[in-house]
Amino acid sequence: MRVNFTVNGRKQEADDVWEGESLLYVLRERMGLPGSKNACEQGECGSCTVRLDGVPVCSCLVAAGQAEGREIVTVEGLADYARHRDDSHPGAGCAAGTCGTSLDAAQRWQARPSDGQSADAAELSPIQQAFIDAGAVQCGFCTPGLLVAADELLETQPSPSDQDIREALSGNLCRCTGYEKILDAVRLAAARQEETVR
Amino acid sequence: MALHPRAASVPAGTPTKITQGSKTRGGIGESTLRPDGTLKVTGEFAYSSDMWHEDMLWGHTLRSTVAHAELRSIDIGEALATPGVYAVLTYDDLPAAMKNYGLEIQDTPVLAHGKVRHHGEPVALVAADHPETARRAAAKIKIDYAELPLITDEASATAPDAVLVHEGRTDHHIGHVPHPNVVHRQPIVRGDADAAAERADVIVTGDYVFGMQDQAFLGPESGLAVPSEDGGVELYVATQWLHSDLRQIAPVLGLPEDKVRMTLSGVGGAFGGREDLSMQIHACLLALRTGKPVKMVYNRFESFFGHVHRHPAKLHYEHGATRDGKLTHMKCRIVLDGGAYASASPAVVGNASSLAVGPYVVEDVDIEAIALYSNNPPCGAMRGFGAVQACFAYEAQMDKLAAALDMDPVELRQLNAMEQGTLLPTGQRVDSPAPVAELLRRVKARPLPPEQQWLSADADGSSVDVRALPGGLSNTTHGEGVVRGVGYAVGLKNVGFSEGFDDYSTARVRMEVINGEPVATVHTAMAEVGQGGVTVHAQIARTELGVSQVTIHPADTQVGSAGSTSASRQTYVTGGAVKNSCEAVRERVLEIGRRKLGTYHPAWATAELLLEGGKVVTDGGEVLASLADVLEEEAVDVELEWRHRPTEAFDLRTGQGNGHVQYSFAAHRAVVEVDTELGLVKVIELACAQDVGKALNPLSVVGQIQGGTTQGLGVAVMEEIIVDPRTAKVRNPSFTDYLIPTILDTPTIPVDVLELADDHAPYGLRGIGEAPTLSSTPAVLAAIRNATGLELNRTPVRPEHITGT
Ligand code: FES
Ligand code: FES
């Protein structure tokens, strides 16, 4: 079957989709958007979290057909989504579906000249930057899902309490960090957000 | 801005050995940020499961549905005829004489032949154009199993008429094991425990059971094999040790090692679970057979069968002490279930036995540890590696002993704590700081978290925030039956590979001028699995070479081995190798400087010279030249191996020997609240104090300690692979049934970092990754016992153990 939907602000169509394919599979394997991760395919780990018409969902549990005509935001579009949060239509984001990673690109990353600060602040959403700054990323496999969930939390609840953060992120497993630095990151993003608003 | 205070702190001004000026920013000791951080938060970082190749096929493994059976026949006809299927492989298709692999003992079949020995063992492989096609085709393969009797525990393994899990063993352990179903046995005898027991005023014994834990890394086993034109294969894969994989892969493919080129692709956590091979050989076989790139990705279900687990253990302990609390003796017997294949079992036995006494001074000991072959799932490496199971038992024993002596449990531990100079039961002297008593003092001195934090701040104090209570969001209590408990534990872990293993690493470092700037490139085969080694390597290069720009070359087999990312060894050994190679680069750069510019300033010949801020400076701070002027078009390139001090094997009868190279210590205090009616536990706080020697990157150090602590918490209250004792089948291979801690289950983890330099290690550092996993489990158990008054000798503690139902 064919599925039409909007991904990170750009209209997409996927052909030859099997009945049983999940939205996660279509995003990763057909759209070239591997940012959403597959760690359980059971809705238990949250690694595959994307926003479907604004609502965070486990994309492994959404049949591709259910996404017909709807808007999806993945981690690849998060920075852009955050920039256009107030617009009704998020911007181009990852256009052309080409932000998947080729073998080549995968091997090109390097240690940036670090002065302890991040260089790309302008390109990242506040929550992405906060995850880097707070040391909330280790292996990073859980990170995309956590970012999408945390970004939605901060959108709806700009100054969450610790219990609020825990509740909002309780569907996202992380095996590396012990979560403390993830809490730090969400607090940091909230604090920075508060500062900008003032 | 109102930021919550960070829970962690690192004291400043601690001793280290920096051989080079540290004025270049981003050097060691700073919390520099991960070089891969931006890619990981934007979704662009390519994990092994993200690899993609034009025209690629998907591989799938068919796994045994029974635990122990003769393979009568395998019929692949229907599977092979399925449209979209390119290849179906069984044992008969293996191309080389060598058909097994293994870390220490080559006992693991690439594909089952003759018989299957555990539930989930790989039997056949399928390559197809869609993952679902491959799965469906695999389901059409017909296998005729003739089931065999099961070996599931020590009694069935060592019974006189027991079926042998591996007939005709020829490995080097067979000569000293009591039964062919025992992989390895290590006794450790020192002094005379029986005689010493006579002096004891109090003796306590205990039997403990440690459940089978899973690494449960989030990024499932996956990779991409691409056939190359020379008949070889390129493999992009998530692993912990590229060269160890290579050594096992090449012989079964029938290829020389230089025709198997491996590159590390993004790794989503490891924790020991990627030390053994999983899909590596399978993907290569399918790629070589079909001539097409083949990708394999396990789903979570398969992942539970695709890697070894932590050894479940049964432990019997006896401790004695005099009235004033001095330990007289310790006897113990540790039985680890290694499952169907040896994996790392022999080394796990070595660790469990040599660390069985823990961080205490006991002169008279009688220790025995064994690992069994059985038809249970294979077990091998997991964070803490044999020391975890022992720590669970000896710490429970210390509490028991304290209760019998009516002493404070922390005081009893401090009274018997080892220190620098103490002899281990192996006769090895601990020759670096061992601040066991101090770590305990620190966690104990920390103020306790406030009582009943779930009581809300409402004026009348009547409402509660159920989210902070045991049971949390499920709203099972409003605090009526909730009691608090506090527990302590401390542990001892070795760092690096022990028992005489040649534990070296290799680093290639290059320095050149690019666009007028000096740039260093660090190339190692170290597996970055999330621990932050790449960050630290860049910091070391900046510190040693005085440059700000450092490129980390992707890890691959085009450079010498880095050894494994395990045993808390990678910063020590590969970090040491990077430091060592940088020092050699520095010397070469200074030689070039002397040759080109030596006549311009006498300091070139006379002064101690440093590289700092991109310049050559004297130790007095005078600038002699910029690196750009020294190097110009020249590049300096050095590849060197680096080794830590050698260790030696343990004597097979007495266990004596200088087997370990370094030790790591951590202490925990757990505070729990238990709903005694429903048996639910909420861990309120899990404070840790750990000596790290030198924190090269304080932020990462704290992150590692918190992560390790949480895995220990998991096994204390929820994590266990449940194997049906009647069928030896795994009952819970999913995240629905195998529970790992969520953010709601994990408390705040304040970390107190000590930095007492180990003079034998680079920068004085100490491996840190594993120690916190040891002590957090017994601390949580102690706290639950303290809250409930129950004995609780098994982990994980389940609600029924608390309610007695
Ligand atoms: S992959 Fe979707 S929740 Fe785990
Ligand atoms: S950082 Fe590895 S799973 Fe969260």
Short mmCIF file of N, CA, C and O and ligand atoms in Angstrom, two decimals, chain A residues 24 37-49 58-61 171, chain B residues 735, ligand 1:
data_model
loop_
_atom_site.label_atom_id
_atom_site.label_comp_id
_atom_site.label_asym_id
_atom_site.label_seq_id
_atom_site.Cartn_x
_atom_site.Cartn_y
_atom_site.Cartn_z
N LEU A 24 7.64 2.99 12.72
CA LEU A 24 9.07 3.01 12.99
C LEU A 24 9.85 2.43 11.81
O LEU A 24 10.85 3.00 11.37
N LYS A 37 14.91 5.02 17.38
CA LYS A 37 15.59 3.74 17.57
C LYS A 37 14.62 2.60 17.87
O LYS A 37 13.54 2.81 18.42
N ASN A 38 15.09 1.42 17.52
CA ASN A 38 14.31 0.23 17.78
C ASN A 38 15.01 -0.61 18.84
O ASN A 38 16.03 -1.22 18.56
N ALA A 39 14.48 -0.63 20.04
CA ALA A 39 15.13 -1.42 21.09
C ALA A 39 14.22 -2.49 21.67
O ALA A 39 14.67 -3.30 22.46
N CYS A 40 12.91 -2.47 21.32
CA CYS A 40 12.07 -3.54 21.88
C CYS A 40 10.90 -3.92 20.98
O CYS A 40 10.42 -5.03 21.05
N GLU A 41 10.45 -2.99 20.15
CA GLU A 41 9.28 -3.24 19.28
C GLU A 41 8.05 -3.66 20.06
O GLU A 41 7.20 -4.38 19.54
N GLN A 42 8.00 -3.27 21.32
CA GLN A 42 6.88 -3.69 22.15
C GLN A 42 6.26 -2.54 22.92
O GLN A 42 5.47 -2.78 23.84
N GLY A 43 6.70 -1.33 22.64
CA GLY A 43 6.16 -0.22 23.39
C GLY A 43 6.66 -0.14 24.82
O GLY A 43 6.05 0.54 25.64
N GLU A 44 7.78 -0.82 25.10
CA GLU A 44 8.25 -0.85 26.49
C GLU A 44 9.41 0.10 26.77
O GLU A 44 9.64 0.45 27.92
N CYS A 45 10.15 0.49 25.75
CA CYS A 45 11.41 1.19 26.03
C CYS A 45 11.39 2.66 25.65
O CYS A 45 12.22 3.43 26.11
N GLY A 46 10.50 3.07 24.77
CA GLY A 46 10.40 4.48 24.40
C GLY A 46 11.48 4.98 23.45
O GLY A 46 11.49 6.15 23.10
N SER A 47 12.39 4.10 23.02
CA SER A 47 13.48 4.56 22.13
C SER A 47 12.96 5.05 20.79
O SER A 47 13.65 5.78 20.09
N CYS A 48 11.78 4.62 20.44
CA CYS A 48 11.22 4.94 19.12
C CYS A 48 10.22 6.09 19.17
O CYS A 48 9.47 6.29 18.24
N THR A 49 10.21 6.83 20.29
CA THR A 49 9.19 7.86 20.48
C THR A 49 9.26 8.95 19.41
O THR A 49 10.33 9.51 19.16
N CYS A 58 4.85 5.66 20.80
CA CYS A 58 5.88 4.68 20.44
C CYS A 58 5.64 4.31 18.98
O CYS A 58 4.66 3.63 18.67
N SER A 59 6.52 4.72 18.10
CA SER A 59 6.25 4.50 16.67
C SER A 59 6.33 3.02 16.31
O SER A 59 5.85 2.60 15.27
N CYS A 60 6.89 2.20 17.19
CA CYS A 60 6.91 0.76 16.91
C CYS A 60 5.53 0.15 17.06
O CYS A 60 5.27 -0.94 16.56
N LEU A 61 4.65 0.84 17.78
CA LEU A 61 3.29 0.31 18.00
C LEU A 61 2.27 0.93 17.05
O LEU A 61 1.10 0.57 17.09
N GLY A 171 8.25 6.17 30.56
CA GLY A 171 8.12 5.19 29.49
C GLY A 171 9.38 5.04 28.65
O GLY A 171 9.38 4.34 27.66
N PHE B 735 11.10 -6.95 27.26
CA PHE B 735 11.10 -5.86 28.25
C PHE B 735 9.77 -5.76 28.98
O PHE B 735 9.62 -4.97 29.91
S1 FES C 1 11.08 0.21 20.24
FE1 FES C 1 9.19 1.16 20.47
S2 FES C 1 8.95 1.24 22.61
FE2 FES C 1 10.76 0.09 22.36
#
